[in-house]
Amino acid sequence: MLGHGSLLDFGWLRTNEAGTQLLTCLQQRDGGRLRQYGLLEHPHIPSHMHLEEVTYKVMVVGKAGVGKTSTVARLTGSEVPLTHNETPGLQTSTVYWPGRIQHLGKNVLFNIQLFDAGDAALKRYDHILPACKDRVDAILFLFSFDLHAHSEVTQRDIRDLESNWQVPVLQIRNLHSAHQSETIAGAINDISPVLNTLCEHLWHRDVVMSGKG
């Protein structure tokens, strides 16, 4: 499995001035969550930063009620819903995330388009699943687990899954802000490991497909 932080500099956003400036451009005014962008919107990035932009299509899958919509909301800076409601049809969301490719010394703006379809819509309309899978770059498979002894998914299960399938298992807390114990400023820190790892594996996929790695 790809080593954690072997391609992307995971500390660059917080320790480098350029990384901090980029993150500020992408955050909401309160400095907590990422800004929300529609399909026709784009973040304002100063021209002197010379960013290469790459776009990826990511499909989010998992059992009904597992938290697909909440995870997308968390990653894109939206408010996590208080109650579960079946996703009506197909929803697409966009998240921009900056990264630095270590061996190239190059800064990249990742444009990640998340596709989330409701189970009922998938069963009712035959065209939705093919549309989600068409030219997809990655799939996020969601499942829920805790750290208690009675959990159906144990930490050992997770380690075995990572080892056997060579895929990373990431954790994210999908809690509504009214019930969160964390500060607003901690929201970015909570999603950074997920977005950094996702972007690193997407970039690695491109390197392998190009025959350069």
PDB file of C-alpha atoms in Angstrom:
ATOM      1  CA  MET A   1       0.000   0.000   0.000  1.00  0.00           C
ATOM      2  CA  LEU A   2       1.141   3.531  -0.722  1.00  0.00           C
ATOM      3  CA  GLY A   3       3.085   4.907   2.238  1.00  0.00           C
ATOM      4  CA  HIS A   4       1.353   7.660   4.215  1.00  0.00           C
ATOM      5  CA  GLY A   5       2.778  10.987   3.047  1.00  0.00           C
ATOM      6  CA  SER A   6       5.143   9.454   0.496  1.00  0.00           C
ATOM      7  CA  LEU A   7       3.937  11.653  -2.374  1.00  0.00           C
ATOM      8  CA  LEU A   8       2.188  14.619  -0.734  1.00  0.00           C
ATOM      9  CA  ASP A   9       3.703  16.779   1.985  1.00  0.00           C
ATOM     10  CA  PHE A  10       0.967  16.451   4.601  1.00  0.00           C
ATOM     11  CA  GLY A  11       2.426  19.179   6.828  1.00  0.00           C
ATOM     12  CA  TRP A  12       2.832  21.724   4.064  1.00  0.00           C
ATOM     13  CA  LEU A  13      -0.548  23.420   4.559  1.00  0.00           C
ATOM     14  CA  ARG A  14       0.224  24.317   8.168  1.00  0.00           C
ATOM     15  CA  THR A  15       3.976  24.866   8.122  1.00  0.00           C
ATOM     16  CA  ASN A  16       4.556  26.660   4.827  1.00  0.00           C
ATOM     17  CA  GLU A  17       3.466  30.249   4.176  1.00  0.00           C
ATOM     18  CA  ALA A  18       2.178  29.442   0.675  1.00  0.00           C
ATOM     19  CA  GLY A  19       0.177  26.528   2.039  1.00  0.00           C
ATOM     20  CA  THR A  20      -1.369  28.674   4.758  1.00  0.00           C
ATOM     21  CA  GLN A  21      -2.346  31.344   2.215  1.00  0.00           C
ATOM     22  CA  LEU A  22      -3.964  28.769  -0.035  1.00  0.00           C
ATOM     23  CA  LEU A  23      -5.934  27.259   2.810  1.00  0.00           C
ATOM     24  CA  THR A  24      -7.157  30.710   3.811  1.00  0.00           C
ATOM     25  CA  CYS A  25      -8.482  31.264   0.278  1.00  0.00           C
ATOM     26  CA  LEU A  26     -10.521  28.078   0.538  1.00  0.00           C
ATOM     27  CA  GLN A  27     -11.917  28.545   4.044  1.00  0.00           C
ATOM     28  CA  GLN A  28     -15.091  30.246   5.197  1.00  0.00           C
ATOM     29  CA  ARG A  29     -14.758  33.589   6.941  1.00  0.00           C
ATOM     30  CA  ASP A  30     -14.885  32.025  10.395  1.00  0.00           C
ATOM     31  CA  GLY A  31     -11.727  30.087   9.552  1.00  0.00           C
ATOM     32  CA  GLY A  32     -13.390  26.786  10.377  1.00  0.00           C
ATOM     33  CA  ARG A  33     -14.919  24.881   7.491  1.00  0.00           C
ATOM     34  CA  LEU A  34     -14.097  24.905   3.810  1.00  0.00           C
ATOM     35  CA  ARG A  35     -16.147  27.138   1.551  1.00  0.00           C
ATOM     36  CA  GLN A  36     -18.931  25.555  -0.450  1.00  0.00           C
ATOM     37  CA  TYR A  37     -18.695  25.691  -4.250  1.00  0.00           C
ATOM     38  CA  GLY A  38     -21.266  24.953  -6.905  1.00  0.00           C
ATOM     39  CA  LEU A  39     -20.436  23.219 -10.183  1.00  0.00           C
ATOM     40  CA  LEU A  40     -19.961  26.578 -11.934  1.00  0.00           C
ATOM     41  CA  GLU A  41     -18.049  28.253  -9.100  1.00  0.00           C
ATOM     42  CA  HIS A  42     -14.305  28.386  -8.590  1.00  0.00           C
ATOM     43  CA  PRO A  43     -12.140  29.638  -5.710  1.00  0.00           C
ATOM     44  CA  HIS A  44     -10.192  32.850  -6.187  1.00  0.00           C
ATOM     45  CA  ILE A  45      -6.524  31.891  -6.073  1.00  0.00           C
ATOM     46  CA  PRO A  46      -3.843  34.625  -6.446  1.00  0.00           C
ATOM     47  CA  SER A  47      -2.135  34.260  -9.833  1.00  0.00           C
ATOM     48  CA  HIS A  48       1.365  34.389  -8.359  1.00  0.00           C
ATOM     49  CA  MET A  49       0.823  30.988  -6.709  1.00  0.00           C
ATOM     50  CA  HIS A  50       0.991  29.204 -10.086  1.00  0.00           C
ATOM     51  CA  LEU A  51      -1.211  26.244  -9.201  1.00  0.00           C
ATOM     52  CA  GLU A  52      -1.809  23.291 -11.469  1.00  0.00           C
ATOM     53  CA  GLU A  53      -5.429  22.138 -11.137  1.00  0.00           C
ATOM     54  CA  VAL A  54      -6.453  18.504 -11.499  1.00  0.00           C
ATOM     55  CA  THR A  55     -10.043  17.226 -11.437  1.00  0.00           C
ATOM     56  CA  TYR A  56     -11.222  13.863 -10.154  1.00  0.00           C
ATOM     57  CA  LYS A  57     -14.588  12.151  -9.996  1.00  0.00           C
ATOM     58  CA  VAL A  58     -15.195  10.212  -6.767  1.00  0.00           C
ATOM     59  CA  MET A  59     -18.233   8.037  -6.095  1.00  0.00           C
ATOM     60  CA  VAL A  60     -19.443   7.643  -2.508  1.00  0.00           C
ATOM     61  CA  VAL A  61     -21.039   4.254  -1.732  1.00  0.00           C
ATOM     62  CA  GLY A  62     -22.303   2.419   1.350  1.00  0.00           C
ATOM     63  CA  LYS A  63     -25.432   1.041   2.994  1.00  0.00           C
ATOM     64  CA  ALA A  64     -28.480   3.287   3.392  1.00  0.00           C
ATOM     65  CA  GLY A  65     -28.171   5.445   6.497  1.00  0.00           C
ATOM     66  CA  VAL A  66     -24.427   4.835   6.942  1.00  0.00           C
ATOM     67  CA  GLY A  67     -23.635   8.541   6.554  1.00  0.00           C
ATOM     68  CA  LYS A  68     -22.793   9.165   2.903  1.00  0.00           C
ATOM     69  CA  THR A  69     -24.559  12.527   2.789  1.00  0.00           C
ATOM     70  CA  SER A  70     -23.098  13.552   6.148  1.00  0.00           C
ATOM     71  CA  THR A  71     -19.589  12.653   5.020  1.00  0.00           C
ATOM     72  CA  VAL A  72     -19.959  14.671   1.830  1.00  0.00           C
ATOM     73  CA  ALA A  73     -21.283  17.602   3.878  1.00  0.00           C
ATOM     74  CA  ARG A  74     -18.338  17.348   6.255  1.00  0.00           C
ATOM     75  CA  LEU A  75     -15.766  17.295   3.470  1.00  0.00           C
ATOM     76  CA  THR A  76     -17.310  20.153   1.502  1.00  0.00           C
ATOM     77  CA  GLY A  77     -17.919  22.550   4.385  1.00  0.00           C
ATOM     78  CA  SER A  78     -21.694  22.117   4.521  1.00  0.00           C
ATOM     79  CA  GLU A  79     -23.709  21.647   7.707  1.00  0.00           C
ATOM     80  CA  VAL A  80     -24.073  18.002   8.724  1.00  0.00           C
ATOM     81  CA  PRO A  81     -27.832  17.191   8.770  1.00  0.00           C
ATOM     82  CA  LEU A  82     -29.501  16.545  12.111  1.00  0.00           C
ATOM     83  CA  THR A  83     -31.625  13.667  10.862  1.00  0.00           C
ATOM     84  CA  HIS A  84     -31.275  11.012   8.197  1.00  0.00           C
ATOM     85  CA  ASN A  85     -33.180  11.507   4.969  1.00  0.00           C
ATOM     86  CA  GLU A  86     -32.852   9.378   1.865  1.00  0.00           C
ATOM     87  CA  THR A  87     -30.834  11.190  -0.813  1.00  0.00           C
ATOM     88  CA  PRO A  88     -33.322  12.149  -3.548  1.00  0.00           C
ATOM     89  CA  GLY A  89     -31.774  11.026  -6.815  1.00  0.00           C
ATOM     90  CA  LEU A  90     -28.161  11.974  -7.459  1.00  0.00           C
ATOM     91  CA  GLN A  91     -26.264  14.753  -5.698  1.00  0.00           C
ATOM     92  CA  THR A  92     -22.926  16.139  -6.825  1.00  0.00           C
ATOM     93  CA  SER A  93     -20.690  18.270  -4.620  1.00  0.00           C
ATOM     94  CA  THR A  94     -17.328  19.910  -5.201  1.00  0.00           C
ATOM     95  CA  VAL A  95     -14.431  20.265  -2.796  1.00  0.00           C
ATOM     96  CA  TYR A  96     -11.161  22.060  -3.549  1.00  0.00           C
ATOM     97  CA  TRP A  97      -8.073  20.995  -1.636  1.00  0.00           C
ATOM     98  CA  PRO A  98      -4.452  22.151  -2.119  1.00  0.00           C
ATOM     99  CA  GLY A  99      -1.458  19.845  -1.922  1.00  0.00           C
ATOM    100  CA  ARG A 100       2.266  19.847  -2.568  1.00  0.00           C
ATOM    101  CA  ILE A 101       3.876  17.045  -4.562  1.00  0.00           C
ATOM    102  CA  GLN A 102       7.110  16.410  -2.707  1.00  0.00           C
ATOM    103  CA  HIS A 103       9.339  14.913  -5.421  1.00  0.00           C
ATOM    104  CA  LEU A 104       8.283  17.541  -7.963  1.00  0.00           C
ATOM    105  CA  GLY A 105       8.242  20.546  -5.634  1.00  0.00           C
ATOM    106  CA  LYS A 106       4.933  21.508  -7.250  1.00  0.00           C
ATOM    107  CA  ASN A 107       1.740  22.860  -5.709  1.00  0.00           C
ATOM    108  CA  VAL A 108      -1.528  21.382  -6.973  1.00  0.00           C
ATOM    109  CA  LEU A 109      -5.168  22.318  -6.490  1.00  0.00           C
ATOM    110  CA  PHE A 110      -7.281  19.159  -6.357  1.00  0.00           C
ATOM    111  CA  ASN A 111     -10.828  19.580  -7.655  1.00  0.00           C
ATOM    112  CA  ILE A 112     -12.739  16.608  -6.254  1.00  0.00           C
ATOM    113  CA  GLN A 113     -16.278  16.039  -7.504  1.00  0.00           C
ATOM    114  CA  LEU A 114     -18.238  13.803  -5.135  1.00  0.00           C
ATOM    115  CA  PHE A 115     -21.168  11.756  -6.474  1.00  0.00           C
ATOM    116  CA  ASP A 116     -23.747  10.537  -3.926  1.00  0.00           C
ATOM    117  CA  ALA A 117     -26.857   8.614  -5.021  1.00  0.00           C
ATOM    118  CA  GLY A 118     -29.762   7.457  -2.866  1.00  0.00           C
ATOM    119  CA  ASP A 119     -30.502   3.725  -2.715  1.00  0.00           C
ATOM    120  CA  ALA A 120     -34.114   4.159  -3.783  1.00  0.00           C
ATOM    121  CA  ALA A 121     -33.087   6.213  -6.800  1.00  0.00           C
ATOM    122  CA  LEU A 122     -30.460   3.635  -7.801  1.00  0.00           C
ATOM    123  CA  LYS A 123     -33.087   0.881  -7.747  1.00  0.00           C
ATOM    124  CA  ARG A 124     -35.743   2.910  -9.525  1.00  0.00           C
ATOM    125  CA  TYR A 125     -33.703   4.548 -12.286  1.00  0.00           C
ATOM    126  CA  ASP A 126     -31.336   2.367 -14.301  1.00  0.00           C
ATOM    127  CA  HIS A 127     -29.305   5.274 -15.666  1.00  0.00           C
ATOM    128  CA  ILE A 128     -28.045   6.671 -12.332  1.00  0.00           C
ATOM    129  CA  LEU A 129     -25.509   3.974 -11.421  1.00  0.00           C
ATOM    130  CA  PRO A 130     -23.893   3.938 -14.894  1.00  0.00           C
ATOM    131  CA  ALA A 131     -23.676   7.744 -14.740  1.00  0.00           C
ATOM    132  CA  CYS A 132     -21.893   7.536 -11.370  1.00  0.00           C
ATOM    133  CA  LYS A 133     -19.472   4.865 -12.568  1.00  0.00           C
ATOM    134  CA  ASP A 134     -18.687   6.512 -15.899  1.00  0.00           C
ATOM    135  CA  ARG A 135     -15.061   7.713 -15.868  1.00  0.00           C
ATOM    136  CA  VAL A 136     -14.913   7.488 -12.082  1.00  0.00           C
ATOM    137  CA  ASP A 137     -11.427   7.949 -10.615  1.00  0.00           C
ATOM    138  CA  ALA A 138     -12.012   6.549  -7.131  1.00  0.00           C
ATOM    139  CA  ILE A 139     -14.684   5.058  -4.890  1.00  0.00           C
ATOM    140  CA  LEU A 140     -15.178   5.906  -1.220  1.00  0.00           C
ATOM    141  CA  PHE A 141     -16.825   2.965   0.528  1.00  0.00           C
ATOM    142  CA  LEU A 142     -18.347   4.084   3.836  1.00  0.00           C
ATOM    143  CA  PHE A 143     -19.070   1.995   6.906  1.00  0.00           C
ATOM    144  CA  SER A 144     -19.742   2.864  10.541  1.00  0.00           C
ATOM    145  CA  PHE A 145     -17.741   1.521  13.486  1.00  0.00           C
ATOM    146  CA  ASP A 146     -16.685   2.417  17.022  1.00  0.00           C
ATOM    147  CA  LEU A 147     -13.845   1.514  19.368  1.00  0.00           C
ATOM    148  CA  HIS A 148     -15.857  -0.586  21.828  1.00  0.00           C
ATOM    149  CA  ALA A 149     -15.341  -4.310  22.312  1.00  0.00           C
ATOM    150  CA  HIS A 150     -18.819  -5.123  20.998  1.00  0.00           C
ATOM    151  CA  SER A 151     -18.274  -3.315  17.722  1.00  0.00           C
ATOM    152  CA  GLU A 152     -19.035  -5.383  14.629  1.00  0.00           C
ATOM    153  CA  VAL A 153     -15.887  -3.971  13.006  1.00  0.00           C
ATOM    154  CA  THR A 154     -12.802  -4.169  15.216  1.00  0.00           C
ATOM    155  CA  GLN A 155      -9.487  -2.362  14.859  1.00  0.00           C
ATOM    156  CA  ARG A 156      -7.923  -5.679  13.876  1.00  0.00           C
ATOM    157  CA  ASP A 157     -10.498  -6.061  11.116  1.00  0.00           C
ATOM    158  CA  ILE A 158      -9.493  -2.649   9.839  1.00  0.00           C
ATOM    159  CA  ARG A 159      -5.770  -3.468   9.857  1.00  0.00           C
ATOM    160  CA  ASP A 160      -6.443  -6.755   8.073  1.00  0.00           C
ATOM    161  CA  LEU A 161      -8.554  -5.007   5.442  1.00  0.00           C
ATOM    162  CA  GLU A 162      -5.812  -2.465   4.767  1.00  0.00           C
ATOM    163  CA  SER A 163      -3.176  -5.189   4.511  1.00  0.00           C
ATOM    164  CA  ASN A 164      -5.161  -7.624   2.370  1.00  0.00           C
ATOM    165  CA  TRP A 165      -6.646  -5.115  -0.057  1.00  0.00           C
ATOM    166  CA  GLN A 166      -3.914  -2.462   0.004  1.00  0.00           C
ATOM    167  CA  VAL A 167      -6.384   0.363   0.589  1.00  0.00           C
ATOM    168  CA  PRO A 168      -6.401   2.939   3.397  1.00  0.00           C
ATOM    169  CA  VAL A 169      -9.182   3.032   5.984  1.00  0.00           C
ATOM    170  CA  LEU A 170      -9.846   6.587   7.211  1.00  0.00           C
ATOM    171  CA  GLN A 171     -11.912   7.923  10.082  1.00  0.00           C
ATOM    172  CA  ILE A 172     -14.134  10.993  10.118  1.00  0.00           C
ATOM    173  CA  ARG A 173     -16.618  12.301  12.697  1.00  0.00           C
ATOM    174  CA  ASN A 174     -19.917  13.316  11.152  1.00  0.00           C
ATOM    175  CA  LEU A 175     -21.479  15.262  14.008  1.00  0.00           C
ATOM    176  CA  HIS A 176     -23.791  18.242  13.736  1.00  0.00           C
ATOM    177  CA  SER A 177     -22.080  21.420  14.943  1.00  0.00           C
ATOM    178  CA  ALA A 178     -24.636  21.928  17.731  1.00  0.00           C
ATOM    179  CA  HIS A 179     -23.489  18.667  19.313  1.00  0.00           C
ATOM    180  CA  GLN A 180     -19.782  18.810  18.599  1.00  0.00           C
ATOM    181  CA  SER A 181     -17.306  19.169  21.436  1.00  0.00           C
ATOM    182  CA  GLU A 182     -14.651  20.442  19.042  1.00  0.00           C
ATOM    183  CA  THR A 183     -14.103  24.099  18.248  1.00  0.00           C
ATOM    184  CA  ILE A 184     -15.072  25.499  14.868  1.00  0.00           C
ATOM    185  CA  ALA A 185     -11.394  25.952  14.036  1.00  0.00           C
ATOM    186  CA  GLY A 186     -10.876  22.220  14.507  1.00  0.00           C
ATOM    187  CA  ALA A 187     -13.102  21.309  11.559  1.00  0.00           C
ATOM    188  CA  ILE A 188     -10.293  21.632   9.007  1.00  0.00           C
ATOM    189  CA  ASN A 189      -7.961  19.545  11.156  1.00  0.00           C
ATOM    190  CA  ASP A 190     -10.615  16.828  11.283  1.00  0.00           C
ATOM    191  CA  ILE A 191     -10.968  16.459   7.515  1.00  0.00           C
ATOM    192  CA  SER A 192      -7.339  17.137   6.532  1.00  0.00           C
ATOM    193  CA  PRO A 193      -6.174  13.498   6.928  1.00  0.00           C
ATOM    194  CA  VAL A 194      -9.051  12.261   4.767  1.00  0.00           C
ATOM    195  CA  LEU A 195      -8.544  14.775   1.960  1.00  0.00           C
ATOM    196  CA  ASN A 196      -4.746  14.504   2.039  1.00  0.00           C
ATOM    197  CA  THR A 197      -4.860  10.721   1.767  1.00  0.00           C
ATOM    198  CA  LEU A 198      -7.544  10.755  -0.934  1.00  0.00           C
ATOM    199  CA  CYS A 199      -5.585  13.277  -3.025  1.00  0.00           C
ATOM    200  CA  GLU A 200      -2.338  11.360  -2.563  1.00  0.00           C
ATOM    201  CA  HIS A 201      -3.878   8.117  -3.818  1.00  0.00           C
ATOM    202  CA  LEU A 202      -5.527   9.870  -6.755  1.00  0.00           C
ATOM    203  CA  TRP A 203      -2.203  11.422  -7.758  1.00  0.00           C
ATOM    204  CA  HIS A 204      -0.461   8.057  -7.328  1.00  0.00           C
ATOM    205  CA  ARG A 205      -3.040   6.453  -9.601  1.00  0.00           C
ATOM    206  CA  ASP A 206      -2.207   8.985 -12.316  1.00  0.00           C
ATOM    207  CA  VAL A 207       1.520   8.336 -11.884  1.00  0.00           C
ATOM    208  CA  VAL A 208       1.010   4.590 -12.268  1.00  0.00           C
ATOM    209  CA  MET A 209      -1.304   4.970 -15.276  1.00  0.00           C
ATOM    210  CA  SER A 210       1.204   7.249 -16.979  1.00  0.00           C
ATOM    211  CA  GLY A 211       3.877   4.562 -16.615  1.00  0.00           C
ATOM    212  CA  LYS A 212       6.110   6.763 -14.454  1.00  0.00           C
ATOM    213  CA  GLY A 213       5.775   4.783 -11.239  1.00  0.00           C
TER     214      GLY A 213
END
